[in-house]
Amino acid sequence: MIKQFRFAFAAGIAVGMFTSSGVANATTCPQAISFFNSCGGVASCEQFYTSRHPECFGSSSNTAAGAKVIQGTSLEQMLAISASVGNRATVSAPPGAMADSGQRKGLAAGNAAGKWNVWASVAESDMKYDRGGFRLAGDLATDVRTNKFDARIQNLVVGGDYQLAPNLALGLSAAFDNGSGSATSYNNVADASKPVSTSGYGYAPYLGWQINKDWALDATVGWGNGKSTVDSSVKTDSKRFFYGTNLGYTKWHGNWQVTGKGSYLFGQDKSGDANNNGVTLANTKVTNEVGQFRLAAQAAYWMNGVMPYVGLAYASDGRSSTATEDQKFATEMGKNAWVWSLGANFISIKNAMTGGIGYEQETGRDRSKSSKLMANINVRF
């Protein structure tokens, strides 16, 4: 009874302050955290404040932000690995061009370029989420609320692998990421956006298997760590775990190359309690997970070492979070998306080197948009 009274009393004061002149226009994270600390450990009271300003309790507490960070880090690393394995397994040139160069095709033929392969991939992802016009479940205030997240994540992935057998390669990759953006949640009137910065790294062994001349399989498992800072004072550390597998198909029709790929990618980000200016905010741990199925197709045309391409992928996400129901409702986004891609690959058959640049645009989600610029290089020796 005392706990319920404490919660009602604290929440009543907060609602009054949030909706009073001046404070409602710009609720700061220090204010939200102060109300959180006044709860005295009462879970329902703490959840009242974390659901209204999730960005103030670590970026992972905003489940939209958490899902987007997983997409731009762990899932991006696995996509880069799969692309590299595909480039290693089959040199991107028509059979006639390969024969003229004196090279033999693919892992299955024991590529004469050498058993070692090193590669690198860079990407910059621009991610936006905007959820407006909703009410939180059980909200004491009756006003309409909004939640926004906007971030840009740069990701560098490097790797190397060795050909264990004519059709089998084993490798290791490392990834490093940095991100910056802003997060906002408010009721009726615009709250001040809070700056968000993220960083992290991941490492992952992987396996590439050339099943036959057309089909190839790759698999990855990885671990990593991440950090986020919100409003210059709220810091959160997290542990990453991810795994995925991709089954690819490649077929040449004259100078046209047609490829297809089916994928399952899983990423988990498990954050600890947030820390505000050196003080731990108890009970703010959050675990976010994203499991994504992808079906992709691409068509490319050989032009004497240059291959422009266009591609389309369908992605379907399954997400889970240990954030409160209010937080999850506040940050829901569309489950399915179409990913359009456009770019060009550059091939030097003689030097066993490939590279490429490309652009991707994700569309079809109800409240979320993403785009990506990327470049890569592979060298066999």
PDB file of N, CA and C in Angstrom, residues 333-372:
ATOM      1  N   MET A 333       8.006  -0.684 -34.844  1.00  0.00           N
ATOM      2  CA  MET A 333       8.232  -0.254 -36.221  1.00  0.00           C
ATOM      3  C   MET A 333       7.789  -1.366 -37.160  1.00  0.00           C
ATOM      4  N   GLY A 334       7.775  -1.092 -38.426  1.00  0.00           N
ATOM      5  CA  GLY A 334       7.326  -2.081 -39.388  1.00  0.00           C
ATOM      6  C   GLY A 334       8.200  -3.322 -39.368  1.00  0.00           C
ATOM      7  N   LYS A 335       7.591  -4.480 -39.607  1.00  0.00           N
ATOM      8  CA  LYS A 335       8.312  -5.750 -39.550  1.00  0.00           C
ATOM      9  C   LYS A 335       9.039  -6.057 -40.851  1.00  0.00           C
ATOM     10  N   ASN A 336       8.424  -5.743 -41.989  1.00  0.00           N
ATOM     11  CA  ASN A 336       8.947  -6.147 -43.286  1.00  0.00           C
ATOM     12  C   ASN A 336       9.455  -4.945 -44.080  1.00  0.00           C
ATOM     13  N   ALA A 337      10.433  -5.201 -44.959  1.00  0.00           N
ATOM     14  CA  ALA A 337      11.002  -4.121 -45.753  1.00  0.00           C
ATOM     15  C   ALA A 337      11.526  -4.645 -47.081  1.00  0.00           C
ATOM     16  N   TRP A 338      11.574  -3.750 -48.065  1.00  0.00           N
ATOM     17  CA  TRP A 338      12.247  -3.993 -49.329  1.00  0.00           C
ATOM     18  C   TRP A 338      13.553  -3.212 -49.324  1.00  0.00           C
ATOM     19  N   VAL A 339      14.623  -3.847 -49.787  1.00  0.00           N
ATOM     20  CA  VAL A 339      15.932  -3.199 -49.819  1.00  0.00           C
ATOM     21  C   VAL A 339      16.407  -3.151 -51.271  1.00  0.00           C
ATOM     22  N   TRP A 340      16.471  -1.942 -51.825  1.00  0.00           N
ATOM     23  CA  TRP A 340      16.916  -1.726 -53.195  1.00  0.00           C
ATOM     24  C   TRP A 340      18.408  -1.417 -53.189  1.00  0.00           C
ATOM     25  N   SER A 341      19.143  -1.944 -54.153  1.00  0.00           N
ATOM     26  CA  SER A 341      20.580  -1.696 -54.208  1.00  0.00           C
ATOM     27  C   SER A 341      21.012  -1.370 -55.639  1.00  0.00           C
ATOM     28  N   LEU A 342      22.028  -0.546 -55.740  1.00  0.00           N
ATOM     29  CA  LEU A 342      22.573  -0.108 -57.020  1.00  0.00           C
ATOM     30  C   LEU A 342      24.058   0.141 -56.825  1.00  0.00           C
ATOM     31  N   GLY A 343      24.890  -0.334 -57.755  1.00  0.00           N
ATOM     32  CA  GLY A 343      26.323  -0.117 -57.595  1.00  0.00           C
ATOM     33  C   GLY A 343      27.113  -0.687 -58.746  1.00  0.00           C
ATOM     34  N   ALA A 344      28.415  -0.836 -58.530  1.00  0.00           N
ATOM     35  CA  ALA A 344      29.303  -1.382 -59.554  1.00  0.00           C
ATOM     36  C   ALA A 344      30.457  -2.099 -58.880  1.00  0.00           C
ATOM     37  N   ASN A 345      30.862  -3.223 -59.450  1.00  0.00           N
ATOM     38  CA  ASN A 345      32.040  -3.956 -59.005  1.00  0.00           C
ATOM     39  C   ASN A 345      33.156  -3.801 -60.034  1.00  0.00           C
ATOM     40  N   PHE A 346      34.377  -3.838 -59.544  1.00  0.00           N
ATOM     41  CA  PHE A 346      35.551  -3.673 -60.394  1.00  0.00           C
ATOM     42  C   PHE A 346      36.444  -4.902 -60.215  1.00  0.00           C
ATOM     43  N   ILE A 347      36.807  -5.522 -61.314  1.00  0.00           N
ATOM     44  CA  ILE A 347      37.498  -6.808 -61.262  1.00  0.00           C
ATOM     45  C   ILE A 347      38.798  -6.755 -62.037  1.00  0.00           C
ATOM     46  N   SER A 348      39.875  -7.203 -61.389  1.00  0.00           N
ATOM     47  CA  SER A 348      41.151  -7.408 -62.059  1.00  0.00           C
ATOM     48  C   SER A 348      41.450  -8.899 -61.993  1.00  0.00           C
ATOM     49  N   ILE A 349      41.158  -9.621 -63.068  1.00  0.00           N
ATOM     50  CA  ILE A 349      41.351 -11.072 -63.074  1.00  0.00           C
ATOM     51  C   ILE A 349      42.827 -11.413 -62.914  1.00  0.00           C
ATOM     52  N   LYS A 350      43.666 -10.665 -63.602  1.00  0.00           N
ATOM     53  CA  LYS A 350      45.098 -10.947 -63.575  1.00  0.00           C
ATOM     54  C   LYS A 350      45.662 -10.843 -62.168  1.00  0.00           C
ATOM     55  N   ASN A 351      45.219  -9.853 -61.391  1.00  0.00           N
ATOM     56  CA  ASN A 351      45.744  -9.620 -60.046  1.00  0.00           C
ATOM     57  C   ASN A 351      44.893 -10.265 -58.952  1.00  0.00           C
ATOM     58  N   ALA A 352      43.858 -11.044 -59.350  1.00  0.00           N
ATOM     59  CA  ALA A 352      42.965 -11.698 -58.380  1.00  0.00           C
ATOM     60  C   ALA A 352      42.430 -10.708 -57.360  1.00  0.00           C
ATOM     61  N   MET A 353      41.931  -9.590 -57.861  1.00  0.00           N
ATOM     62  CA  MET A 353      41.445  -8.526 -56.995  1.00  0.00           C
ATOM     63  C   MET A 353      40.054  -8.092 -57.439  1.00  0.00           C
ATOM     64  N   THR A 354      39.168  -7.875 -56.468  1.00  0.00           N
ATOM     65  CA  THR A 354      37.855  -7.330 -56.749  1.00  0.00           C
ATOM     66  C   THR A 354      37.580  -6.180 -55.783  1.00  0.00           C
ATOM     67  N   GLY A 355      36.731  -5.278 -56.211  1.00  0.00           N
ATOM     68  CA  GLY A 355      36.316  -4.163 -55.369  1.00  0.00           C
ATOM     69  C   GLY A 355      34.944  -3.696 -55.810  1.00  0.00           C
ATOM     70  N   GLY A 356      34.340  -2.844 -55.033  1.00  0.00           N
ATOM     71  CA  GLY A 356      33.014  -2.371 -55.415  1.00  0.00           C
ATOM     72  C   GLY A 356      32.540  -1.209 -54.584  1.00  0.00           C
ATOM     73  N   ILE A 357      31.584  -0.467 -55.121  1.00  0.00           N
ATOM     74  CA  ILE A 357      30.897   0.600 -54.405  1.00  0.00           C
ATOM     75  C   ILE A 357      29.404   0.403 -54.622  1.00  0.00           C
ATOM     76  N   GLY A 358      28.591   0.815 -53.674  1.00  0.00           N
ATOM     77  CA  GLY A 358      27.163   0.619 -53.821  1.00  0.00           C
ATOM     78  C   GLY A 358      26.341   1.481 -52.887  1.00  0.00           C
ATOM     79  N   TYR A 359      25.058   1.506 -53.167  1.00  0.00           N
ATOM     80  CA  TYR A 359      24.089   2.264 -52.365  1.00  0.00           C
ATOM     81  C   TYR A 359      22.870   1.380 -52.137  1.00  0.00           C
ATOM     82  N   GLU A 360      22.327   1.409 -50.924  1.00  0.00           N
ATOM     83  CA  GLU A 360      21.115   0.665 -50.597  1.00  0.00           C
ATOM     84  C   GLU A 360      20.079   1.588 -49.976  1.00  0.00           C
ATOM     85  N   GLN A 361      18.823   1.312 -50.275  1.00  0.00           N
ATOM     86  CA  GLN A 361      17.710   2.063 -49.689  1.00  0.00           C
ATOM     87  C   GLN A 361      16.674   1.077 -49.180  1.00  0.00           C
ATOM     88  N   GLU A 362      16.357   1.173 -47.891  1.00  0.00           N
ATOM     89  CA  GLU A 362      15.340   0.308 -47.288  1.00  0.00           C
ATOM     90  C   GLU A 362      14.016   1.055 -47.236  1.00  0.00           C
ATOM     91  N   THR A 363      12.965   0.444 -47.782  1.00  0.00           N
ATOM     92  CA  THR A 363      11.642   1.048 -47.792  1.00  0.00           C
ATOM     93  C   THR A 363      10.610   0.025 -47.330  1.00  0.00           C
ATOM     94  N   GLY A 364       9.405   0.516 -47.043  1.00  0.00           N
ATOM     95  CA  GLY A 364       8.299  -0.380 -46.730  1.00  0.00           C
ATOM     96  C   GLY A 364       7.968  -0.515 -45.266  1.00  0.00           C
ATOM     97  N   ARG A 365       8.855  -0.098 -44.367  1.00  0.00           N
ATOM     98  CA  ARG A 365       8.523  -0.151 -42.939  1.00  0.00           C
ATOM     99  C   ARG A 365       7.605   1.028 -42.608  1.00  0.00           C
ATOM    100  N   ASP A 366       6.712   0.822 -41.650  1.00  0.00           N
ATOM    101  CA  ASP A 366       5.708   1.829 -41.348  1.00  0.00           C
ATOM    102  C   ASP A 366       6.297   3.131 -40.824  1.00  0.00           C
ATOM    103  N   ARG A 367       7.293   3.034 -39.953  1.00  0.00           N
ATOM    104  CA  ARG A 367       7.778   4.236 -39.257  1.00  0.00           C
ATOM    105  C   ARG A 367       9.296   4.361 -39.299  1.00  0.00           C
ATOM    106  N   SER A 368       9.938   3.608 -40.168  1.00  0.00           N
ATOM    107  CA  SER A 368      11.391   3.568 -40.170  1.00  0.00           C
ATOM    108  C   SER A 368      11.923   3.633 -41.598  1.00  0.00           C
ATOM    109  N   LYS A 369      13.053   4.349 -41.768  1.00  0.00           N
ATOM    110  CA  LYS A 369      13.730   4.419 -43.049  1.00  0.00           C
ATOM    111  C   LYS A 369      15.227   4.241 -42.828  1.00  0.00           C
ATOM    112  N   SER A 370      15.891   3.584 -43.785  1.00  0.00           N
ATOM    113  CA  SER A 370      17.329   3.387 -43.698  1.00  0.00           C
ATOM    114  C   SER A 370      17.941   3.469 -45.090  1.00  0.00           C
ATOM    115  N   SER A 371      19.165   3.975 -45.145  1.00  0.00           N
ATOM    116  CA  SER A 371      19.928   3.971 -46.389  1.00  0.00           C
ATOM    117  C   SER A 371      21.383   3.700 -46.043  1.00  0.00           C
ATOM    118  N   LYS A 372      22.157   3.247 -47.040  1.00  0.00           N
ATOM    119  CA  LYS A 372      23.539   2.853 -46.761  1.00  0.00           C
ATOM    120  C   LYS A 372      24.420   3.088 -47.978  1.00  0.00           C
TER     121      LYS A 372
END
